[in-house]
Amino acid sequence: MGVNRGVLLAAAALLFAAVMLPEVAAVRYIVGGNMGWSQSVNYTIWAQDKKFYNGDWLFFVYDRNQMNVLEVNKTNFESCNSEHPLHNWTTGAGRDVVPLNVTKTFYFISGKGFCFSGMKVAIHVEKPPPPPSSSPIKSSSPPSLRSRVFVPALFAVAAAWDALLLLL
C-alpha cells in the first residue's frame, strides 16, 4: 500500500503550522442549552452569564414546523415585530447556525407569535480578549533557534509519523 509523498509532506506542513500557530478557541453555544430554542427558556437569564466573542457561533435547535430564527433590529426586538427581519436564519431543518462575526449586539426573535411568549434573545458580541502575555525570559540571551523551531517541528514530525502509521 503506497502513500503519496506529496500527501505526507502536506500533512507534515499542516501539523507544523498547527503547532506553531496560537490557539483560537471559538465557542459554539446551543441557544437555550438543553432546552433549545423553545418557550420554556428565559433567554435573558440564559445569556447573562456568557461572554460572546467575535468568531463564536450560535446553534439554534427547535421544532422546525412551528418556530423560526429571525435577526431583527432593537426596535423590532422590543416590540416582537417579525415583519421586516434583517436576516432570516431559518433553514427549515430546525438546526440553524449563526456566526457571530461582527462586534455588535445581535437581536434574535422567533416569529409566528412565539416572541410574545419570550422566544427572543439579545447577544452582545465583543472583540476576543488578547492572548495571555508570555512570561519574560530570564536569560539575557535571546531564545535559540533550536528552542523556537526545532522542538515544535520535532513534535509535528512525530505527530505526522503517528498519523502515517495509522494509515498503514
Short mmCIF file of N, CA and C in Angstrom, two decimals:
data_model
loop_
_atom_site.label_atom_id
_atom_site.label_comp_id
_atom_site.label_asym_id
_atom_site.label_seq_id
_atom_site.Cartn_x
_atom_site.Cartn_y
_atom_site.Cartn_z
N MET A 1 0.86 -1.17 0.00
CA MET A 1 0.00 0.00 0.00
C MET A 1 0.90 1.23 0.00
N GLY A 2 0.91 1.98 -1.08
CA GLY A 2 1.77 3.16 -1.20
C GLY A 2 1.05 4.41 -0.73
N VAL A 3 1.83 5.31 -0.15
CA VAL A 3 1.28 6.58 0.30
C VAL A 3 1.95 7.67 -0.52
N ASN A 4 1.18 8.55 -1.09
CA ASN A 4 1.69 9.65 -1.91
C ASN A 4 2.58 10.55 -1.07
N ARG A 5 3.81 10.78 -1.55
CA ARG A 5 4.77 11.60 -0.81
C ARG A 5 4.25 13.03 -0.62
N GLY A 6 3.56 13.57 -1.64
CA GLY A 6 3.00 14.91 -1.53
C GLY A 6 1.99 15.03 -0.41
N VAL A 7 1.19 13.98 -0.23
CA VAL A 7 0.20 13.98 0.85
C VAL A 7 0.90 14.00 2.20
N LEU A 8 1.98 13.21 2.32
CA LEU A 8 2.72 13.20 3.58
C LEU A 8 3.35 14.55 3.87
N LEU A 9 3.92 15.19 2.86
CA LEU A 9 4.52 16.50 3.05
C LEU A 9 3.47 17.54 3.45
N ALA A 10 2.32 17.48 2.79
CA ALA A 10 1.25 18.41 3.12
C ALA A 10 0.76 18.19 4.55
N ALA A 11 0.64 16.92 4.96
CA ALA A 11 0.20 16.62 6.32
C ALA A 11 1.23 17.11 7.34
N ALA A 12 2.51 16.92 7.04
CA ALA A 12 3.56 17.38 7.95
C ALA A 12 3.55 18.90 8.05
N ALA A 13 3.36 19.59 6.91
CA ALA A 13 3.32 21.05 6.92
C ALA A 13 2.12 21.55 7.72
N LEU A 14 0.98 20.91 7.53
CA LEU A 14 -0.23 21.29 8.26
C LEU A 14 -0.04 21.10 9.77
N LEU A 15 0.54 19.98 10.15
CA LEU A 15 0.78 19.73 11.57
C LEU A 15 1.78 20.73 12.14
N PHE A 16 2.80 21.06 11.37
CA PHE A 16 3.78 22.04 11.82
C PHE A 16 3.11 23.38 12.04
N ALA A 17 2.26 23.79 11.09
CA ALA A 17 1.55 25.07 11.22
C ALA A 17 0.63 25.05 12.44
N ALA A 18 -0.02 23.94 12.67
CA ALA A 18 -0.93 23.85 13.82
C ALA A 18 -0.18 23.98 15.14
N VAL A 19 1.03 23.43 15.19
CA VAL A 19 1.83 23.52 16.40
C VAL A 19 2.33 24.95 16.60
N MET A 20 2.68 25.63 15.51
CA MET A 20 3.29 26.95 15.61
C MET A 20 2.29 28.08 15.79
N LEU A 21 1.04 27.90 15.38
CA LEU A 21 0.06 28.96 15.46
C LEU A 21 -0.55 29.03 16.86
N PRO A 22 -0.94 30.23 17.30
CA PRO A 22 -1.58 30.32 18.60
C PRO A 22 -2.96 29.67 18.57
N GLU A 23 -3.40 29.22 19.71
CA GLU A 23 -4.69 28.55 19.80
C GLU A 23 -5.82 29.57 19.69
N VAL A 24 -6.82 29.25 18.89
CA VAL A 24 -8.00 30.08 18.77
C VAL A 24 -9.17 29.24 19.29
N ALA A 25 -9.91 29.78 20.21
CA ALA A 25 -10.95 29.00 20.86
C ALA A 25 -12.32 29.61 20.62
N ALA A 26 -12.86 29.44 19.43
CA ALA A 26 -14.23 29.88 19.18
C ALA A 26 -15.17 28.91 19.90
N VAL A 27 -16.28 29.44 20.37
CA VAL A 27 -17.23 28.64 21.13
C VAL A 27 -18.54 28.55 20.35
N ARG A 28 -19.12 27.37 20.34
CA ARG A 28 -20.45 27.19 19.75
C ARG A 28 -21.44 27.03 20.89
N TYR A 29 -22.36 27.98 20.98
CA TYR A 29 -23.36 27.97 22.04
C TYR A 29 -24.66 27.39 21.51
N ILE A 30 -25.21 26.42 22.21
CA ILE A 30 -26.56 25.94 21.90
C ILE A 30 -27.50 26.88 22.61
N VAL A 31 -28.25 27.68 21.85
CA VAL A 31 -29.13 28.69 22.43
C VAL A 31 -30.20 28.00 23.27
N GLY A 32 -30.24 28.37 24.55
CA GLY A 32 -31.19 27.76 25.48
C GLY A 32 -30.66 26.50 26.14
N GLY A 33 -29.41 26.15 25.87
CA GLY A 33 -28.83 24.94 26.46
C GLY A 33 -29.60 23.70 26.04
N ASN A 34 -29.83 22.78 26.98
CA ASN A 34 -30.50 21.53 26.64
C ASN A 34 -31.98 21.70 26.32
N MET A 35 -32.56 22.88 26.58
CA MET A 35 -33.97 23.14 26.24
C MET A 35 -34.10 23.67 24.81
N GLY A 36 -33.00 24.16 24.24
CA GLY A 36 -33.04 24.66 22.87
C GLY A 36 -33.82 25.96 22.74
N TRP A 37 -34.20 26.25 21.51
CA TRP A 37 -34.96 27.46 21.15
C TRP A 37 -36.43 27.11 21.35
N SER A 38 -36.95 27.40 22.55
CA SER A 38 -38.32 26.99 22.89
C SER A 38 -38.94 28.02 23.82
N GLN A 39 -40.20 27.83 24.12
CA GLN A 39 -40.92 28.73 25.03
C GLN A 39 -40.57 28.47 26.49
N SER A 40 -39.81 27.42 26.77
CA SER A 40 -39.53 27.03 28.15
C SER A 40 -38.30 27.69 28.74
N VAL A 41 -37.69 28.65 28.02
CA VAL A 41 -36.42 29.23 28.47
C VAL A 41 -36.55 30.74 28.60
N ASN A 42 -35.97 31.28 29.67
CA ASN A 42 -35.83 32.73 29.79
C ASN A 42 -34.46 33.05 29.20
N TYR A 43 -34.44 33.58 28.00
CA TYR A 43 -33.19 33.78 27.27
C TYR A 43 -32.34 34.92 27.84
N THR A 44 -32.96 35.85 28.54
CA THR A 44 -32.18 36.90 29.20
C THR A 44 -31.32 36.27 30.28
N ILE A 45 -31.90 35.38 31.06
CA ILE A 45 -31.15 34.68 32.11
C ILE A 45 -30.13 33.74 31.48
N TRP A 46 -30.51 33.03 30.40
CA TRP A 46 -29.58 32.11 29.75
C TRP A 46 -28.32 32.84 29.27
N ALA A 47 -28.47 34.03 28.71
CA ALA A 47 -27.34 34.74 28.11
C ALA A 47 -26.53 35.55 29.11
N GLN A 48 -27.09 35.87 30.27
CA GLN A 48 -26.46 36.85 31.16
C GLN A 48 -25.09 36.44 31.68
N ASP A 49 -24.80 35.18 31.87
CA ASP A 49 -23.50 34.78 32.42
C ASP A 49 -22.51 34.33 31.35
N LYS A 50 -22.83 34.59 30.09
CA LYS A 50 -21.96 34.18 29.00
C LYS A 50 -21.28 35.37 28.36
N LYS A 51 -20.06 35.15 27.91
CA LYS A 51 -19.32 36.15 27.14
C LYS A 51 -19.29 35.68 25.70
N PHE A 52 -19.82 36.47 24.80
CA PHE A 52 -19.84 36.13 23.39
C PHE A 52 -18.78 36.96 22.68
N TYR A 53 -17.93 36.28 21.93
CA TYR A 53 -16.84 36.95 21.24
C TYR A 53 -16.96 36.79 19.73
N ASN A 54 -16.42 37.77 19.03
CA ASN A 54 -16.36 37.72 17.57
C ASN A 54 -15.65 36.41 17.18
N GLY A 55 -16.31 35.61 16.38
CA GLY A 55 -15.78 34.30 15.99
C GLY A 55 -16.55 33.14 16.60
N ASP A 56 -17.36 33.41 17.63
CA ASP A 56 -18.19 32.36 18.22
C ASP A 56 -19.38 32.06 17.30
N TRP A 57 -20.15 31.05 17.67
CA TRP A 57 -21.31 30.61 16.88
C TRP A 57 -22.50 30.38 17.79
N LEU A 58 -23.68 30.64 17.26
CA LEU A 58 -24.92 30.28 17.96
C LEU A 58 -25.54 29.12 17.19
N PHE A 59 -26.04 28.14 17.92
CA PHE A 59 -26.70 26.98 17.33
C PHE A 59 -28.12 26.94 17.87
N PHE A 60 -29.09 27.20 16.99
CA PHE A 60 -30.50 27.20 17.37
C PHE A 60 -31.09 25.83 17.04
N VAL A 61 -31.67 25.17 18.04
CA VAL A 61 -32.31 23.86 17.86
C VAL A 61 -33.76 24.02 18.27
N TYR A 62 -34.69 23.69 17.35
CA TYR A 62 -36.10 23.96 17.62
C TYR A 62 -37.00 23.10 16.74
N ASP A 63 -38.30 23.18 17.00
CA ASP A 63 -39.30 22.47 16.20
C ASP A 63 -39.46 23.21 14.87
N ARG A 64 -38.97 22.62 13.81
CA ARG A 64 -38.96 23.29 12.51
C ARG A 64 -40.35 23.54 11.94
N ASN A 65 -41.35 22.83 12.43
CA ASN A 65 -42.71 23.00 11.92
C ASN A 65 -43.43 24.18 12.56
N GLN A 66 -42.89 24.72 13.65
CA GLN A 66 -43.59 25.78 14.36
C GLN A 66 -42.81 27.08 14.46
N MET A 67 -41.49 27.00 14.66
CA MET A 67 -40.72 28.19 15.01
C MET A 67 -39.74 28.56 13.91
N ASN A 68 -39.10 29.71 14.11
CA ASN A 68 -38.06 30.15 13.19
C ASN A 68 -37.06 31.01 13.94
N VAL A 69 -36.01 31.43 13.23
CA VAL A 69 -34.97 32.27 13.82
C VAL A 69 -34.80 33.49 12.93
N LEU A 70 -35.16 34.66 13.47
CA LEU A 70 -35.07 35.90 12.72
C LEU A 70 -34.16 36.87 13.46
N GLU A 71 -33.26 37.50 12.71
CA GLU A 71 -32.45 38.57 13.28
C GLU A 71 -33.15 39.88 12.94
N VAL A 72 -33.36 40.70 13.96
CA VAL A 72 -34.09 41.96 13.79
C VAL A 72 -33.29 43.10 14.44
N ASN A 73 -33.75 44.32 14.22
CA ASN A 73 -33.11 45.46 14.90
C ASN A 73 -33.67 45.57 16.32
N LYS A 74 -33.12 46.48 17.10
CA LYS A 74 -33.51 46.61 18.51
C LYS A 74 -34.97 46.98 18.67
N THR A 75 -35.47 47.89 17.84
CA THR A 75 -36.87 48.31 17.93
C THR A 75 -37.82 47.13 17.69
N ASN A 76 -37.55 46.36 16.64
CA ASN A 76 -38.40 45.20 16.34
C ASN A 76 -38.23 44.09 17.37
N PHE A 77 -37.06 44.01 17.98
CA PHE A 77 -36.83 43.06 19.06
C PHE A 77 -37.73 43.40 20.25
N GLU A 78 -37.72 44.67 20.64
CA GLU A 78 -38.51 45.10 21.80
C GLU A 78 -40.01 44.96 21.56
N SER A 79 -40.46 45.16 20.32
CA SER A 79 -41.90 45.08 20.02
C SER A 79 -42.33 43.72 19.45
N CYS A 80 -41.36 42.79 19.29
CA CYS A 80 -41.64 41.47 18.69
C CYS A 80 -42.21 41.59 17.28
N ASN A 81 -41.71 42.53 16.53
CA ASN A 81 -42.16 42.71 15.15
C ASN A 81 -41.26 41.89 14.22
N SER A 82 -41.86 40.88 13.59
CA SER A 82 -41.09 40.00 12.71
C SER A 82 -41.32 40.28 11.22
N GLU A 83 -41.99 41.39 10.91
CA GLU A 83 -42.36 41.67 9.51
C GLU A 83 -41.17 42.03 8.63
N HIS A 84 -40.14 42.66 9.15
CA HIS A 84 -39.00 43.08 8.33
C HIS A 84 -37.68 42.67 8.98
N PRO A 85 -37.39 41.36 8.99
CA PRO A 85 -36.14 40.93 9.64
C PRO A 85 -34.91 41.40 8.86
N LEU A 86 -33.82 41.61 9.59
CA LEU A 86 -32.55 41.91 8.94
C LEU A 86 -32.02 40.67 8.23
N HIS A 87 -32.29 39.51 8.84
CA HIS A 87 -31.85 38.24 8.25
C HIS A 87 -32.74 37.12 8.78
N ASN A 88 -33.15 36.24 7.91
CA ASN A 88 -33.90 35.05 8.30
C ASN A 88 -32.92 33.89 8.31
N TRP A 89 -32.56 33.41 9.49
CA TRP A 89 -31.58 32.34 9.62
C TRP A 89 -32.22 30.96 9.51
N THR A 90 -33.52 30.90 9.34
CA THR A 90 -34.24 29.65 9.30
C THR A 90 -33.89 28.88 8.03
N THR A 91 -33.39 27.66 8.20
CA THR A 91 -33.05 26.83 7.03
C THR A 91 -34.12 25.79 6.75
N GLY A 92 -35.00 25.57 7.70
CA GLY A 92 -36.06 24.58 7.51
C GLY A 92 -35.77 23.27 8.21
N ALA A 93 -34.57 23.10 8.72
CA ALA A 93 -34.21 21.84 9.38
C ALA A 93 -34.41 21.90 10.89
N GLY A 94 -34.58 23.11 11.43
CA GLY A 94 -34.70 23.24 12.88
C GLY A 94 -33.35 23.15 13.57
N ARG A 95 -32.30 23.32 12.81
CA ARG A 95 -30.91 23.28 13.31
C ARG A 95 -30.14 24.37 12.60
N ASP A 96 -30.22 25.59 13.10
CA ASP A 96 -29.64 26.74 12.40
C ASP A 96 -28.40 27.25 13.12
N VAL A 97 -27.36 27.51 12.35
CA VAL A 97 -26.10 28.00 12.88
C VAL A 97 -25.92 29.45 12.45
N VAL A 98 -25.61 30.30 13.42
CA VAL A 98 -25.42 31.73 13.16
C VAL A 98 -24.01 32.12 13.60
N PRO A 99 -23.18 32.57 12.65
CA PRO A 99 -21.84 33.02 13.03
C PRO A 99 -21.91 34.40 13.67
N LEU A 100 -21.23 34.56 14.77
CA LEU A 100 -21.14 35.87 15.43
C LEU A 100 -19.84 36.51 14.93
N ASN A 101 -19.90 37.07 13.73
CA ASN A 101 -18.68 37.54 13.07
C ASN A 101 -18.56 39.06 13.01
N VAL A 102 -19.38 39.75 13.80
CA VAL A 102 -19.33 41.21 13.87
C VAL A 102 -19.44 41.59 15.35
N THR A 103 -18.66 42.57 15.75
CA THR A 103 -18.72 43.06 17.12
C THR A 103 -19.89 44.04 17.22
N LYS A 104 -20.99 43.56 17.78
CA LYS A 104 -22.22 44.36 17.92
C LYS A 104 -23.19 43.59 18.79
N THR A 105 -24.37 44.12 18.99
CA THR A 105 -25.44 43.39 19.66
C THR A 105 -26.37 42.83 18.59
N PHE A 106 -26.55 41.51 18.62
CA PHE A 106 -27.46 40.83 17.71
C PHE A 106 -28.78 40.65 18.44
N TYR A 107 -29.89 40.81 17.72
CA TYR A 107 -31.23 40.62 18.29
C TYR A 107 -31.93 39.52 17.50
N PHE A 108 -32.31 38.44 18.18
CA PHE A 108 -32.98 37.31 17.54
C PHE A 108 -34.35 37.12 18.16
N ILE A 109 -35.32 36.83 17.30
CA ILE A 109 -36.67 36.50 17.77
C ILE A 109 -37.18 35.30 16.98
N SER A 110 -38.20 34.67 17.53
CA SER A 110 -38.96 33.69 16.76
C SER A 110 -40.26 34.37 16.39
N GLY A 111 -40.58 34.34 15.12
CA GLY A 111 -41.83 34.93 14.65
C GLY A 111 -43.00 34.02 14.96
N LYS A 112 -44.05 34.15 14.20
CA LYS A 112 -45.25 33.32 14.33
C LYS A 112 -45.86 33.43 15.73
N GLY A 113 -45.62 34.59 16.41
CA GLY A 113 -46.22 34.82 17.72
C GLY A 113 -45.41 34.32 18.89
N PHE A 114 -44.37 33.52 18.66
CA PHE A 114 -43.61 32.95 19.78
C PHE A 114 -42.78 33.98 20.52
N CYS A 115 -42.39 35.06 19.86
CA CYS A 115 -41.61 36.11 20.51
C CYS A 115 -42.38 36.67 21.71
N PHE A 116 -43.69 36.81 21.57
CA PHE A 116 -44.51 37.37 22.65
C PHE A 116 -44.50 36.48 23.89
N SER A 117 -44.18 35.20 23.72
CA SER A 117 -44.10 34.31 24.89
C SER A 117 -42.65 34.11 25.34
N GLY A 118 -41.76 35.01 24.90
CA GLY A 118 -40.40 35.01 25.44
C GLY A 118 -39.31 34.46 24.54
N MET A 119 -39.65 34.05 23.33
CA MET A 119 -38.62 33.49 22.44
C MET A 119 -37.89 34.61 21.72
N LYS A 120 -37.02 35.27 22.47
CA LYS A 120 -36.18 36.32 21.91
C LYS A 120 -34.93 36.44 22.78
N VAL A 121 -33.82 36.78 22.12
CA VAL A 121 -32.57 36.89 22.85
C VAL A 121 -31.70 37.96 22.21
N ALA A 122 -31.08 38.76 23.07
CA ALA A 122 -30.11 39.77 22.62
C ALA A 122 -28.73 39.24 22.97
N ILE A 123 -27.84 39.23 22.00
CA ILE A 123 -26.49 38.70 22.19
C ILE A 123 -25.50 39.82 21.91
N HIS A 124 -24.78 40.24 22.95
CA HIS A 124 -23.77 41.29 22.78
C HIS A 124 -22.43 40.62 22.48
N VAL A 125 -21.88 40.90 21.30
CA VAL A 125 -20.64 40.28 20.85
C VAL A 125 -19.49 41.27 21.01
N GLU A 126 -18.44 40.82 21.69
CA GLU A 126 -17.27 41.64 21.95
C GLU A 126 -16.08 41.14 21.14
N LYS A 127 -15.05 41.98 21.07
CA LYS A 127 -13.79 41.54 20.48
C LYS A 127 -13.19 40.48 21.40
N PRO A 128 -12.52 39.48 20.84
CA PRO A 128 -11.88 38.48 21.70
C PRO A 128 -10.82 39.15 22.58
N PRO A 129 -10.62 38.62 23.78
CA PRO A 129 -9.58 39.18 24.64
C PRO A 129 -8.21 38.90 24.03
N PRO A 130 -7.23 39.72 24.32
CA PRO A 130 -5.90 39.45 23.79
C PRO A 130 -5.35 38.17 24.40
N PRO A 131 -4.46 37.48 23.67
CA PRO A 131 -3.89 36.26 24.23
C PRO A 131 -3.07 36.60 25.47
N PRO A 132 -2.94 35.66 26.38
CA PRO A 132 -2.17 35.95 27.58
C PRO A 132 -0.72 36.25 27.20
N SER A 133 -0.16 37.22 27.88
CA SER A 133 1.23 37.57 27.56
C SER A 133 2.14 36.50 28.14
N SER A 134 3.21 36.23 27.43
CA SER A 134 4.14 35.21 27.90
C SER A 134 5.01 35.80 29.00
N SER A 135 5.50 34.94 29.84
CA SER A 135 6.35 35.41 30.93
C SER A 135 7.68 35.89 30.35
N PRO A 136 8.27 36.89 30.97
CA PRO A 136 9.53 37.40 30.44
C PRO A 136 10.64 36.35 30.52
N ILE A 137 11.55 36.42 29.58
CA ILE A 137 12.67 35.49 29.56
C ILE A 137 13.70 35.98 30.56
N LYS A 138 14.11 35.09 31.45
CA LYS A 138 15.03 35.49 32.50
C LYS A 138 16.47 35.56 32.01
N SER A 139 16.75 34.86 30.95
CA SER A 139 18.11 34.87 30.42
C SER A 139 18.34 36.16 29.64
N SER A 140 19.57 36.62 29.66
CA SER A 140 19.88 37.84 28.91
C SER A 140 20.06 37.56 27.43
N SER A 141 20.22 36.28 27.07
CA SER A 141 20.37 35.95 25.65
C SER A 141 19.03 35.60 25.05
N PRO A 142 18.84 35.90 23.74
CA PRO A 142 17.56 35.57 23.10
C PRO A 142 17.41 34.06 22.98
N PRO A 143 16.16 33.59 22.84
CA PRO A 143 15.95 32.14 22.71
C PRO A 143 16.66 31.64 21.46
N SER A 144 17.18 30.45 21.57
CA SER A 144 17.91 29.88 20.44
C SER A 144 16.95 29.44 19.35
N LEU A 145 17.50 29.31 18.14
CA LEU A 145 16.72 28.82 17.01
C LEU A 145 16.18 27.43 17.33
N ARG A 146 16.98 26.65 18.04
CA ARG A 146 16.57 25.29 18.38
C ARG A 146 15.30 25.29 19.23
N SER A 147 15.24 26.15 20.24
CA SER A 147 14.07 26.15 21.11
C SER A 147 12.83 26.75 20.43
N ARG A 148 13.03 27.64 19.46
CA ARG A 148 11.89 28.28 18.80
C ARG A 148 11.35 27.47 17.64
N VAL A 149 12.18 26.69 16.96
CA VAL A 149 11.74 25.99 15.76
C VAL A 149 11.89 24.49 15.87
N PHE A 150 13.04 24.03 16.36
CA PHE A 150 13.33 22.60 16.32
C PHE A 150 12.36 21.79 17.17
N VAL A 151 12.12 22.21 18.40
CA VAL A 151 11.28 21.42 19.29
C VAL A 151 9.85 21.32 18.77
N PRO A 152 9.19 22.44 18.38
CA PRO A 152 7.84 22.29 17.80
C PRO A 152 7.85 21.46 16.51
N ALA A 153 8.91 21.62 15.69
CA ALA A 153 9.00 20.83 14.46
C ALA A 153 9.13 19.35 14.78
N LEU A 154 9.89 19.05 15.82
CA LEU A 154 10.05 17.66 16.23
C LEU A 154 8.70 17.06 16.62
N PHE A 155 7.90 17.80 17.38
CA PHE A 155 6.57 17.31 17.76
C PHE A 155 5.67 17.14 16.53
N ALA A 156 5.76 18.06 15.58
CA ALA A 156 4.95 17.97 14.36
C ALA A 156 5.34 16.74 13.55
N VAL A 157 6.64 16.48 13.41
CA VAL A 157 7.09 15.31 12.66
C VAL A 157 6.64 14.04 13.37
N ALA A 158 6.73 14.02 14.69
CA ALA A 158 6.28 12.84 15.44
C ALA A 158 4.79 12.61 15.25
N ALA A 159 4.01 13.68 15.26
CA ALA A 159 2.56 13.53 15.03
C ALA A 159 2.28 13.04 13.62
N ALA A 160 3.03 13.56 12.64
CA ALA A 160 2.85 13.11 11.25
C ALA A 160 3.22 11.64 11.13
N TRP A 161 4.29 11.23 11.80
CA TRP A 161 4.70 9.83 11.77
C TRP A 161 3.61 8.93 12.35
N ASP A 162 3.03 9.34 13.50
CA ASP A 162 1.94 8.57 14.09
C ASP A 162 0.75 8.48 13.15
N ALA A 163 0.43 9.60 12.47
CA ALA A 163 -0.69 9.60 11.51
C ALA A 163 -0.39 8.66 10.35
N LEU A 164 0.86 8.63 9.88
CA LEU A 164 1.24 7.74 8.79
C LEU A 164 1.10 6.29 9.22
N LEU A 165 1.53 5.99 10.43
CA LEU A 165 1.42 4.60 10.91
C LEU A 165 -0.03 4.16 11.00
N LEU A 166 -0.92 5.08 11.34
CA LEU A 166 -2.34 4.74 11.41
C LEU A 166 -2.91 4.45 10.02
N LEU A 167 -2.35 5.12 8.99
CA LEU A 167 -2.83 4.89 7.62
C LEU A 167 -2.39 3.53 7.09
N LEU A 168 -1.28 3.03 7.57
CA LEU A 168 -0.72 1.78 7.04
C LEU A 168 -1.31 0.59 7.64
#
